[in-house]
Amino acid sequence: LSNTTSERTLILGWNAKAPLIAKELDTYVSRGSELHVLTQSDSIIRWINERLAKELSVQKVVLHFGSLTNKED
């Protein structure tokens, strides 16, 4: 048995390169790791749920709706 621990990664915002980063991380992190994404776009949340989450085999995607510039989000 290997001695691996799960990780939590946070992506603040979203752009065209974020899916590539998420998929690359999936090849390095341990099973059970979490990828947390903060975005204020409903369409990006839908896209992540419908497409990206199904393509990641090691990480679980956790979505957070909010603004990068609002302290209360």
Coordinates of N, CA, C and O in Angstrom, one line a residue:
L1 N 0.8 -1.2 0.0 CA 0.0 0.0 0.0 C 0.9 1.2 0.0 O 1.8 1.3 0.7
S2 N 0.5 2.2 -0.8 CA 1.2 3.5 -0.8 C 0.6 4.4 0.3 O -0.5 4.3 0.6
N3 N 1.5 5.3 0.7 CA 1.1 6.2 1.8 C 0.7 7.5 1.1 O 1.5 8.5 1.1
T4 N -0.5 7.6 0.6 CA -0.9 8.9 -0.1 C -2.0 9.5 0.7 O -2.8 8.9 1.3
T5 N -2.0 10.8 0.5 CA -3.1 11.6 1.2 C -3.8 12.4 0.1 O -3.2 12.8 -0.9
S6 N -5.1 12.6 0.3 CA -5.9 13.3 -0.6 C -5.5 14.8 -0.5 O -5.1 15.3 0.6
E7 N -5.8 15.6 -1.5 CA -5.4 17.0 -1.5 C -6.7 17.8 -1.8 O -7.6 17.3 -2.4
R8 N -6.7 19.1 -1.5 CA -7.7 20.0 -1.9 C -7.0 21.1 -2.7 O -6.1 21.8 -2.2
T9 N -7.5 21.4 -3.9 CA -7.0 22.4 -4.7 C -8.1 23.4 -5.0 O -9.3 23.1 -5.2
L10 N -7.8 24.7 -4.9 CA -8.7 25.8 -5.2 C -8.4 26.6 -6.4 O -7.3 27.0 -6.6
I11 N -9.4 26.7 -7.3 CA -9.3 27.5 -8.5 C -10.2 28.7 -8.3 O -11.4 28.5 -8.1
L12 N -9.7 29.9 -8.3 CA -10.4 31.1 -8.2 C -10.7 31.7 -9.5 O -9.8 32.1 -10.2
G13 N -12.0 31.7 -9.9 CA -12.3 32.2 -11.3 C -12.2 31.0 -12.3 O -11.8 29.9 -11.9
W14 N -12.4 31.4 -13.5 CA -12.4 30.3 -14.6 C -12.1 31.0 -15.9 O -12.5 32.1 -16.2
N15 N -11.2 30.4 -16.7 CA -10.9 30.9 -18.0 C -10.7 29.7 -18.9 O -10.9 28.5 -18.5
A16 N -10.3 29.9 -20.2 CA -10.2 28.8 -21.2 C -9.1 27.8 -20.8 O -9.2 26.6 -21.2
K17 N -8.2 28.1 -20.0 CA -7.1 27.2 -19.6 C -7.5 26.3 -18.3 O -6.8 25.3 -18.1
A18 N -8.5 26.7 -17.6 CA -8.8 26.0 -16.4 C -9.2 24.5 -16.6 O -8.7 23.7 -15.8
P19 N -9.9 24.2 -17.6 CA -10.2 22.7 -17.8 C -8.9 21.9 -18.0 O -8.8 20.8 -17.5
L20 N -8.0 22.5 -18.8 CA -6.7 21.8 -19.0 C -5.9 21.6 -17.6 O -5.4 20.6 -17.4
I21 N -5.9 22.7 -16.8 CA -5.3 22.6 -15.5 C -6.0 21.5 -14.7 O -5.3 20.7 -14.0
A22 N -7.3 21.5 -14.7 CA -8.0 20.5 -13.9 C -7.7 19.1 -14.3 O -7.5 18.2 -13.5
K23 N -7.7 18.9 -15.6 CA -7.3 17.5 -16.1 C -5.9 17.1 -15.9 O -5.6 16.0 -15.5
E24 N -5.0 18.1 -15.9 CA -3.6 17.8 -15.6 C -3.4 17.4 -14.1 O -2.7 16.5 -13.8
L25 N -4.1 18.2 -13.3 CA -4.1 17.9 -11.8 C -4.6 16.5 -11.6 O -4.1 15.8 -10.7
D26 N -5.6 16.0 -12.3 CA -6.2 14.7 -12.1 C -5.1 13.6 -12.3 O -5.3 12.5 -11.8
T27 N -4.1 13.9 -13.1 CA -3.1 12.9 -13.3 C -2.0 12.8 -12.2 O -1.2 11.9 -12.1
Y28 N -2.0 13.8 -11.3 CA -1.0 13.9 -10.2 C -1.5 13.7 -8.8 O -0.8 13.2 -7.9
V29 N -2.8 14.1 -8.5 CA -3.3 14.0 -7.2 C -3.7 12.6 -6.8 O -4.0 11.8 -7.7
S30 N -3.9 12.4 -5.5 CA -4.3 11.1 -5.0 C -5.8 10.9 -5.2 O -6.6 11.9 -5.1
R31 N -6.3 9.7 -5.3 CA -7.7 9.4 -5.4 C -8.4 10.0 -4.1 O -7.8 9.9 -3.0
G32 N -9.5 10.6 -4.3 CA -10.2 11.2 -3.2 C -9.9 12.7 -3.0 O -10.5 13.3 -2.1
S33 N -9.1 13.2 -3.8 CA -8.7 14.6 -3.7 C -9.9 15.5 -4.2 O -10.8 14.9 -4.9
E34 N -9.9 16.7 -3.9 CA -11.0 17.6 -4.2 C -10.5 18.8 -5.0 O -9.5 19.4 -4.6
L35 N -11.2 19.2 -6.0 CA -11.0 20.4 -6.8 C -12.1 21.4 -6.5 O -13.2 21.2 -6.9
H36 N -11.8 22.4 -5.8 CA -12.8 23.5 -5.5 C -12.7 24.6 -6.5 O -11.6 25.1 -6.7
V37 N -13.8 25.0 -7.0 CA -13.8 26.1 -8.0 C -14.8 27.2 -7.5 O -16.0 26.9 -7.2
L38 N -14.3 28.4 -7.5 CA -15.2 29.6 -7.2 C -15.4 30.3 -8.5 O -14.5 30.7 -9.2
T39 N -16.7 30.5 -8.8 CA -17.1 31.2 -10.0 C -18.5 31.8 -9.7 O -19.2 31.4 -8.9
Q40 N -18.8 32.9 -10.5 CA -20.1 33.5 -10.4 C -20.9 33.4 -11.7 O -21.8 34.1 -12.0
S41 N -20.5 32.3 -12.5 CA -21.2 32.1 -13.7 C -22.0 30.8 -13.7 O -21.4 29.7 -13.5
D42 N -23.3 31.0 -13.9 CA -24.2 29.8 -13.9 C -23.8 28.9 -15.1 O -23.8 27.6 -15.0
S43 N -23.4 29.5 -16.2 CA -23.1 28.6 -17.4 C -21.8 27.8 -17.2 O -21.7 26.7 -17.6
I44 N -20.8 28.4 -16.5 CA -19.6 27.7 -16.2 C -19.9 26.5 -15.2 O -19.4 25.4 -15.4
I45 N -20.7 26.8 -14.2 CA -21.1 25.7 -13.3 C -21.8 24.6 -14.0 O -21.5 23.4 -13.8
R46 N -22.7 24.9 -14.9 CA -23.4 23.9 -15.7 C -22.4 23.1 -16.5 O -22.4 21.9 -16.6
W47 N -21.5 23.8 -17.2 CA -20.5 23.1 -18.0 C -19.6 22.2 -17.2 O -19.3 21.1 -17.6
I48 N -19.2 22.7 -16.0 CA -18.3 21.8 -15.2 C -19.1 20.6 -14.7 O -18.6 19.5 -14.8
N49 N -20.4 20.7 -14.3 CA -21.2 19.6 -13.9 C -21.5 18.6 -15.0 O -21.4 17.4 -14.8
E50 N -21.8 19.1 -16.2 CA -22.2 18.3 -17.3 C -21.0 17.7 -18.1 O -21.1 16.6 -18.6
R51 N -19.8 18.3 -18.1 CA -18.7 17.8 -18.9 C -17.5 17.5 -18.0 O -17.0 16.4 -18.0
L52 N -16.9 18.5 -17.4 CA -15.6 18.3 -16.8 C -15.7 17.3 -15.6 O -14.8 16.4 -15.5
A53 N -16.7 17.4 -14.8 CA -16.8 16.4 -13.7 C -16.7 15.0 -14.1 O -16.2 14.1 -13.4
K54 N -17.3 14.7 -15.3 CA -17.3 13.3 -15.8 C -16.0 12.9 -16.4 O -15.7 11.7 -16.5
E55 N -15.1 13.9 -16.7 CA -13.8 13.6 -17.3 C -12.8 13.3 -16.2 O -11.7 12.8 -16.5
L56 N -13.0 13.8 -15.0 CA -12.0 13.6 -14.0 C -12.3 12.3 -13.2 O -13.4 12.0 -12.8
S57 N -11.2 11.5 -13.1 CA -11.4 10.1 -12.5 C -10.9 10.0 -11.1 O -11.2 9.1 -10.4
V58 N -10.1 11.0 -10.7 CA -9.4 10.9 -9.4 C -10.0 12.0 -8.4 O -10.2 11.7 -7.2
Q59 N -10.3 13.1 -8.9 CA -10.8 14.3 -8.1 C -12.3 14.4 -8.1 O -12.9 14.1 -9.1
K60 N -12.8 14.9 -7.0 CA -14.2 15.3 -7.0 C -14.2 16.8 -7.1 O -13.4 17.5 -6.5
V61 N -15.2 17.3 -7.9 CA -15.3 18.7 -8.1 C -16.3 19.3 -7.1 O -17.4 18.7 -7.0
V62 N -15.9 20.3 -6.4 CA -16.8 21.0 -5.5 C -16.9 22.4 -6.0 O -15.9 23.2 -6.1
L63 N -18.1 22.9 -6.3 CA -18.4 24.2 -6.9 C -18.9 25.2 -5.8 O -19.7 24.8 -4.9
H64 N -18.4 26.4 -5.9 CA -18.7 27.5 -5.0 C -19.2 28.6 -5.8 O -18.4 29.1 -6.7
F65 N -20.4 29.1 -5.6 CA -20.9 30.3 -6.4 C -20.5 31.5 -5.6 O -20.9 31.7 -4.4
G66 N -19.8 32.5 -6.3 CA -19.5 33.7 -5.6 C -18.6 34.6 -6.4 O -18.0 34.1 -7.4
S67 N -18.3 35.7 -5.9 CA -17.5 36.7 -6.5 C -16.1 36.7 -5.9 O -15.9 36.6 -4.7
L68 N -15.1 36.9 -6.7 CA -13.7 36.9 -6.2 C -13.5 38.2 -5.4 O -12.5 38.3 -4.6
T69 N -14.2 39.2 -5.7 CA -14.0 40.5 -5.1 C -14.9 40.9 -3.9 O -14.8 41.9 -3.3
N70 N -15.9 40.0 -3.6 CA -16.8 40.3 -2.5 C -16.4 39.4 -1.3 O -16.5 38.2 -1.4
K71 N -16.1 40.1 -0.2 CA -15.6 39.4 1.0 C -16.7 38.5 1.6 O -16.4 37.5 2.3
E72 N -18.0 38.8 1.3 CA -19.1 38.0 1.9 C -19.4 36.7 1.1 O -20.2 35.9 1.6
D73 N -18.9 36.5 0.0 CA -19.2 35.3 -0.8 C -18.3 34.2 -0.4 O -17.2 34.3 0.1

